[in-house]
Short mmCIF file of C-alpha atoms and ligand atoms in Angstrom, two decimals:
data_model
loop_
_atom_site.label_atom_id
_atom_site.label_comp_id
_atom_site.label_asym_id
_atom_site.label_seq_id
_atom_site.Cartn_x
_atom_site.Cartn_y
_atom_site.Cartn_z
CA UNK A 22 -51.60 62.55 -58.48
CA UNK A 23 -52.55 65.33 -60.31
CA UNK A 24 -54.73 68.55 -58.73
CA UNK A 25 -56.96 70.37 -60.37
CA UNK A 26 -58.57 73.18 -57.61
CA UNK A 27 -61.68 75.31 -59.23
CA UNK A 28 -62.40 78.52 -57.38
CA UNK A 29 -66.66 77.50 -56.46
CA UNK A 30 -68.38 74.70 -57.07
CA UNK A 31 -69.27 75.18 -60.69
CA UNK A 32 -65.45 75.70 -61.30
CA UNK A 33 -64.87 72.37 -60.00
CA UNK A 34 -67.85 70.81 -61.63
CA UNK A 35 -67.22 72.14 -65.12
CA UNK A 36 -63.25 71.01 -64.42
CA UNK A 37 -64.70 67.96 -63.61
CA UNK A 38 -66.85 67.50 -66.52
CA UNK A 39 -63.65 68.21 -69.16
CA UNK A 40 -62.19 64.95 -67.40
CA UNK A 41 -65.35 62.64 -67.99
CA UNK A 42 -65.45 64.36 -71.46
CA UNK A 43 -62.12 63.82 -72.16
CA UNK A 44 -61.97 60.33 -71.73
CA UNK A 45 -65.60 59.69 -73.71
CA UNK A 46 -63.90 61.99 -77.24
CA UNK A 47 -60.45 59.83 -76.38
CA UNK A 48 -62.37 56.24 -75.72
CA UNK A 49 -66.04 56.37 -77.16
CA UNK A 50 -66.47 52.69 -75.90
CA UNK A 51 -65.25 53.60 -72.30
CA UNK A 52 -66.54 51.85 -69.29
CA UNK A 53 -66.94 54.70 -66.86
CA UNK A 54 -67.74 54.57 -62.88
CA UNK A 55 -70.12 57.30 -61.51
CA UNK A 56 -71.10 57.80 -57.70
CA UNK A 57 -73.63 59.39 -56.46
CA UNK A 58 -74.56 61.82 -53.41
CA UNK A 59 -74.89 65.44 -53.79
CA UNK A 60 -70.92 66.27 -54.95
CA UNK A 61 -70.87 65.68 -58.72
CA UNK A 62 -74.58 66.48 -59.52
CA UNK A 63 -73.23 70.07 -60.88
CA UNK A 64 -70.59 68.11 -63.24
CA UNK A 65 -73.42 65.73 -64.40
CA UNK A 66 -75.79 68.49 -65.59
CA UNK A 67 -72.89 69.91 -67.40
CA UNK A 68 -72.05 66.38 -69.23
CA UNK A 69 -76.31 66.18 -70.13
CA UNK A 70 -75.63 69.71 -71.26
CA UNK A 71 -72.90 68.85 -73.40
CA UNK A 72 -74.57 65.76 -75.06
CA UNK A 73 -77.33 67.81 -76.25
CA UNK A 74 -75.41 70.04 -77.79
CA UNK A 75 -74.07 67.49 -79.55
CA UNK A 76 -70.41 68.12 -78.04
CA UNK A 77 -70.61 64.22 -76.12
CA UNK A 78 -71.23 61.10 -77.60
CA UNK A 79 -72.30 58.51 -75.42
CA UNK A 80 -73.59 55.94 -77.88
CA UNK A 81 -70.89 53.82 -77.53
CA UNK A 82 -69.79 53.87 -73.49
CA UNK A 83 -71.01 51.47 -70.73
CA UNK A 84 -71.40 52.73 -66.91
CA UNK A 85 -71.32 51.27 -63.60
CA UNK A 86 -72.24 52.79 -60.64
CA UNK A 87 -70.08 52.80 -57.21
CA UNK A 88 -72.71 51.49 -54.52
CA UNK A 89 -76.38 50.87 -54.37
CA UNK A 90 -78.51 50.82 -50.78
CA UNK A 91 -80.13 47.40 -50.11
CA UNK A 92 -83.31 47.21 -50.19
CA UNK A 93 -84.28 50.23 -52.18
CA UNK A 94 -86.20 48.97 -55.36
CA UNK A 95 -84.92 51.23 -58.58
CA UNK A 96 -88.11 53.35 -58.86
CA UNK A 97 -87.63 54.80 -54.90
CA UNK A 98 -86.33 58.19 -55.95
CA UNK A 99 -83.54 57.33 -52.86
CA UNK A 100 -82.10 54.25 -54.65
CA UNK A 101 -79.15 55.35 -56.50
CA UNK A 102 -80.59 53.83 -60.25
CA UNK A 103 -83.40 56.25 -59.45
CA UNK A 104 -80.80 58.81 -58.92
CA UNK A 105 -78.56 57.71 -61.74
CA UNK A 106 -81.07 57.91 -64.46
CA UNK A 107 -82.71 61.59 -63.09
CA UNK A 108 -79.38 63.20 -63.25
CA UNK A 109 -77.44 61.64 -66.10
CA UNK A 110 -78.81 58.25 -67.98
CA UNK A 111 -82.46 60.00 -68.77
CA UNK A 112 -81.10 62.74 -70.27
CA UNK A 113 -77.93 61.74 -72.53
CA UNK A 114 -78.09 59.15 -75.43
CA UNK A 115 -76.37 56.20 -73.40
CA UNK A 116 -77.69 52.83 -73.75
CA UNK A 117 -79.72 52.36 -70.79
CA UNK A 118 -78.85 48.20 -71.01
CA UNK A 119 -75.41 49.51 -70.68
CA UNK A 120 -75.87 51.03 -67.46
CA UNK A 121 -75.07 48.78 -64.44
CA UNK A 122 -75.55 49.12 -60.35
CA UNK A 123 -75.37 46.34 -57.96
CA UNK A 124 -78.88 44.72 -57.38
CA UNK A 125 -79.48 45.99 -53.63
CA UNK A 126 -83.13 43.87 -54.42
CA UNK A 127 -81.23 40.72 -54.44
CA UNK A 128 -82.53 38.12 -51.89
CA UNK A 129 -78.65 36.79 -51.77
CA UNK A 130 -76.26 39.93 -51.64
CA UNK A 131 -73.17 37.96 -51.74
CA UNK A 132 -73.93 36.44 -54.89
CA UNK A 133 -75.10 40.00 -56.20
CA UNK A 134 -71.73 41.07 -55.42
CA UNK A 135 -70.21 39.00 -56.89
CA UNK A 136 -72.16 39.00 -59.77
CA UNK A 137 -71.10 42.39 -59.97
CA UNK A 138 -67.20 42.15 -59.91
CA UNK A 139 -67.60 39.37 -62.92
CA UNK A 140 -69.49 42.21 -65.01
CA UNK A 141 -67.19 44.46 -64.59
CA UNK A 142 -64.43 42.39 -65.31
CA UNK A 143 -66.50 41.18 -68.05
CA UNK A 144 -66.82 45.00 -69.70
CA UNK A 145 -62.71 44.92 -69.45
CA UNK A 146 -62.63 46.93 -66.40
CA UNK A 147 -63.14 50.61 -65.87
CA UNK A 148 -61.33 53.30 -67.69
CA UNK A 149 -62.32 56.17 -65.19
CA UNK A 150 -64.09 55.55 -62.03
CA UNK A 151 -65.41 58.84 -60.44
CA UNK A 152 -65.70 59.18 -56.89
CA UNK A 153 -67.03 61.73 -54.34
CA UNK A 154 -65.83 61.12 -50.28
CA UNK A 155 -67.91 60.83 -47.07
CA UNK A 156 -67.29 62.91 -44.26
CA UNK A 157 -65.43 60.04 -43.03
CA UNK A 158 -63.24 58.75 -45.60
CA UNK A 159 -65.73 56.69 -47.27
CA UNK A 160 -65.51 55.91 -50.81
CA UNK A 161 -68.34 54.37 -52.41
CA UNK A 162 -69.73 52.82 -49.69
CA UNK A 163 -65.79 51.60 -48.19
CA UNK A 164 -66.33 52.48 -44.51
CA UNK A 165 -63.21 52.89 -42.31
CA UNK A 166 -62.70 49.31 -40.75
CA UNK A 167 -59.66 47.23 -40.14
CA UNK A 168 -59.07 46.49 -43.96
CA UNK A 169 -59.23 47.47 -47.17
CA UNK A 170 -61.74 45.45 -48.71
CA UNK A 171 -61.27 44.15 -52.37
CA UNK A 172 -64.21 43.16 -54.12
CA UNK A 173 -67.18 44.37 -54.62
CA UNK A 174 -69.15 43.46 -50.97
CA UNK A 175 -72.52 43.94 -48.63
CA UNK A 176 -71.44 46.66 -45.79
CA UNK A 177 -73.58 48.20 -42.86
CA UNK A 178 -73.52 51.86 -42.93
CA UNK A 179 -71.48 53.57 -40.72
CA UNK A 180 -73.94 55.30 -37.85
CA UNK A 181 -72.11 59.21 -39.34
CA UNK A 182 -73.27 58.05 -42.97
CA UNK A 183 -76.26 57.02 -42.17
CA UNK A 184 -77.06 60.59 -40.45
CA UNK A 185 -75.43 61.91 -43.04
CA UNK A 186 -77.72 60.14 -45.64
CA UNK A 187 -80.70 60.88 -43.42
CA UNK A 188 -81.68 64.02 -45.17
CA UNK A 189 -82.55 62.83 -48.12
CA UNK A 190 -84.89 60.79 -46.08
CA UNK A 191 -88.16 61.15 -44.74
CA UNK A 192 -88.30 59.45 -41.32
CA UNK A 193 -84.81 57.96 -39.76
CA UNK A 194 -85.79 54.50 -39.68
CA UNK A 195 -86.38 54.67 -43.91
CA UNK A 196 -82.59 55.73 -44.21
CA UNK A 197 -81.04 52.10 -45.48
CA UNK A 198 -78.41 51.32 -43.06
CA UNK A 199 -76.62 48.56 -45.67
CA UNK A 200 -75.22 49.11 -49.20
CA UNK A 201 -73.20 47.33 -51.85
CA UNK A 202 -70.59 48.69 -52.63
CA UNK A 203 -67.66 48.25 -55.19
CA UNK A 204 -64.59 47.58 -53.53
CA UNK A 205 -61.44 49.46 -52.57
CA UNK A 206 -59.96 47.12 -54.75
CA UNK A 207 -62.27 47.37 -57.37
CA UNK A 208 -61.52 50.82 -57.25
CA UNK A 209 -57.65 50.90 -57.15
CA UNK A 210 -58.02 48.43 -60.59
CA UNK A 211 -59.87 51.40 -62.43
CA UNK A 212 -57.40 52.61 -64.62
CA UNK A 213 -58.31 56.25 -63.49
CA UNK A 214 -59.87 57.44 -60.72
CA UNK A 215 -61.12 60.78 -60.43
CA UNK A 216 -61.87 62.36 -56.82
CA UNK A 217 -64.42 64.92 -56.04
CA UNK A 218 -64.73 67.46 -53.73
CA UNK A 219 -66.27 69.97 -52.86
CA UNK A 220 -66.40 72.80 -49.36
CA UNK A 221 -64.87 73.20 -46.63
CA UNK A 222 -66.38 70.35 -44.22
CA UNK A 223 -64.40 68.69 -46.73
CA UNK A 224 -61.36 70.05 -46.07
CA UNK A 225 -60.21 68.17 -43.30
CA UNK A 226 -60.67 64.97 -44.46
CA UNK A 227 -59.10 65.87 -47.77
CA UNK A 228 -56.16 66.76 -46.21
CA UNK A 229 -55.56 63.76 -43.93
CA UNK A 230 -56.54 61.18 -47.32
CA UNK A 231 -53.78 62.87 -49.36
CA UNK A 232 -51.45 64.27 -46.37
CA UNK A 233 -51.86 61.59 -43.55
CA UNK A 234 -50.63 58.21 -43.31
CA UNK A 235 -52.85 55.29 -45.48
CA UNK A 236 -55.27 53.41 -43.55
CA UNK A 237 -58.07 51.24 -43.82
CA UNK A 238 -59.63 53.74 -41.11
CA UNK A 239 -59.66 56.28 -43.87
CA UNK A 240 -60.78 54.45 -46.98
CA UNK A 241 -59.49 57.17 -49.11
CA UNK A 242 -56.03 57.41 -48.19
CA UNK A 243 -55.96 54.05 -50.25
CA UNK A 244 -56.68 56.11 -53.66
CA UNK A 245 -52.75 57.10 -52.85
CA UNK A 246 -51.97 53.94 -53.94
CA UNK A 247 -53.06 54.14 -57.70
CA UNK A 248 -50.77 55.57 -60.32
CA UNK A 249 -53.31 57.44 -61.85
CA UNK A 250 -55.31 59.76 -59.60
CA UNK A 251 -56.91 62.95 -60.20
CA UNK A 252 -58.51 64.92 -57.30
CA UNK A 253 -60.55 67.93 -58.43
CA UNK A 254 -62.00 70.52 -56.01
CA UNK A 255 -62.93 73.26 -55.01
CA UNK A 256 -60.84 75.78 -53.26
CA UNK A 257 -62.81 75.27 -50.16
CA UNK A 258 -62.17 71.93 -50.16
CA UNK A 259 -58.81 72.07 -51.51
CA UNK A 260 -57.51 74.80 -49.18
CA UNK A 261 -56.00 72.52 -46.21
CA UNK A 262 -54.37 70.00 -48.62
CA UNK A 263 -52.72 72.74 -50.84
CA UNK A 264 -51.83 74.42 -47.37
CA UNK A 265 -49.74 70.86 -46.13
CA UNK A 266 -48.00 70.19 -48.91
CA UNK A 267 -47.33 73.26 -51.09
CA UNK A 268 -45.84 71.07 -53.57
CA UNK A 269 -49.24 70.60 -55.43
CA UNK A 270 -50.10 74.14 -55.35
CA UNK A 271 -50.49 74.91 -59.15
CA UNK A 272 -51.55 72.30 -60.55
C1 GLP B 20 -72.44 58.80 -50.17
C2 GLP B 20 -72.20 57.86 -51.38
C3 GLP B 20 -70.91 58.16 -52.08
C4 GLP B 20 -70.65 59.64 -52.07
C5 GLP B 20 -70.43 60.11 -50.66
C6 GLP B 20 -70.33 61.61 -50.53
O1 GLP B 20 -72.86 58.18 -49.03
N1 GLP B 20 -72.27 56.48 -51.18
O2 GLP B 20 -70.97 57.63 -53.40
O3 GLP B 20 -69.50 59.91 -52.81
O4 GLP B 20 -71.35 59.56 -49.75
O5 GLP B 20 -71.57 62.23 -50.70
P1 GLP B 20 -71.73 63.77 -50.97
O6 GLP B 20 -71.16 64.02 -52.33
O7 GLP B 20 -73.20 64.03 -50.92
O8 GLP B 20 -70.97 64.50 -49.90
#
């Protein structure tokens, strides 16, 4: 795993950003994975930034999205397509066709799942899968449970995420309380995988992902398990990790 640790949160986003940019000058056809939530919204204004400049090309690169809540309908500014095309696919000159989420309107979630999984296996996989991570080892929508699960599935939201999602919400009972999500699985196939985080309610859980043993009960200790991880933060977030295992410190 590889560490990169910006000093604030632009730092990190802008770190963050040379990643994403990276792979998209290196690979113009990439398939990337975004995720949503409030953690990489500073490194997708830089990446709009950079497109219009005329720095990033995104003509040629497909995208999938993590997770998607059920039962949101894309023009609820809460679903994440809403949220995906505000922040990043409205504003760069990506292929909207090319831009995939699971379908949290389907009447039959399984088969939207699955659906999913044979797309992306369909684009050839993804090259770089970004990720942020729930206060409680979630990634994507992986809640802690007894497994790992694979493929992309239908989950109930944990009762912390859903109060955690509730203030984007007006009223409690409008916060979804299932999602799709792509699997841990799905995730651990990407052939990167880059983690963000950001302040120091983050710490903790950092520290136990990357420090602690791996569990299903924290989804994202399973990220230890791919060859090709990088975790970029912020010092606030990074400070407990970098404090357990001085190894890292540097990179
Ligand atoms: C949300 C999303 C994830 C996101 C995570 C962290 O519930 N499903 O994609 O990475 O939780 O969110 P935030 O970055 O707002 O802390």
């Amino acid at each position: 795993m590889r560490i990169f640790c910006g000093k604030d949160y632009a730092d990190m986003s802008r770190k963050a950003a040379n990643l994403v940019s990276a792979q998209l000058l290196l690979k113009p056809d990439s398939v990337l994975g975004f995720a949503s939530g409030s953690t990489p919204l500073g490194m997708y204004e830089e990446l709009v930034a950079r497109c219009r400049l005329g720095d990033l090309d995104f003509s040629g690169a497909s995208a999938i999205s993590a997770d998607e809540y059920r039962g949101l309908p894309p023009e609820n500014r809460q679903s994440y397509r809403y949220y995906m095309n505000a922040h990043l696919y409205d504003h760069v000159n990506i292929r909207k066709e090319r831009t995939f989420l699971p379908d949290g309107m389907a009447e039959d979630s399984a088969a939207a799942c699955a659906d999913y999984e044979a797309l992306i296996r369909r684009l050839g996989g993804v090259d770089l899968q970004v990720l942020g991570v729930g206060h409680n080892g979630h990634i994507g929508f992986n809640e802690p449970g007894p497994s790992f699960p694979d493929e992309t599935h239908l989950v109930n939201l944990a009762a912390s995420t859903v109060a955690a999602n509730r203030r984007f919400f007006g009223r409690e009972e409008d916060v979804p309380r299932q999602a799709l999500t792509i699997g841990v699985g799905t995730i651990l196939r990407a052939r990167r995988v880059l983690l963000m985080v950001s302040g120091s309610e983050k710490a903790d859980v950092i520290k136990r992902a990357f420090a602690g043993p791996i569990t299903p009960e924290l989804p994202a200790s399973a990220l230890r398990l791919h060859r090709d991880v990088v975790l970029v933060g912020d010092e606030a977030a990074l400070s407990e990790l970098l404090a357990a295992t001085p190894a890292h410190k540097g990179g």
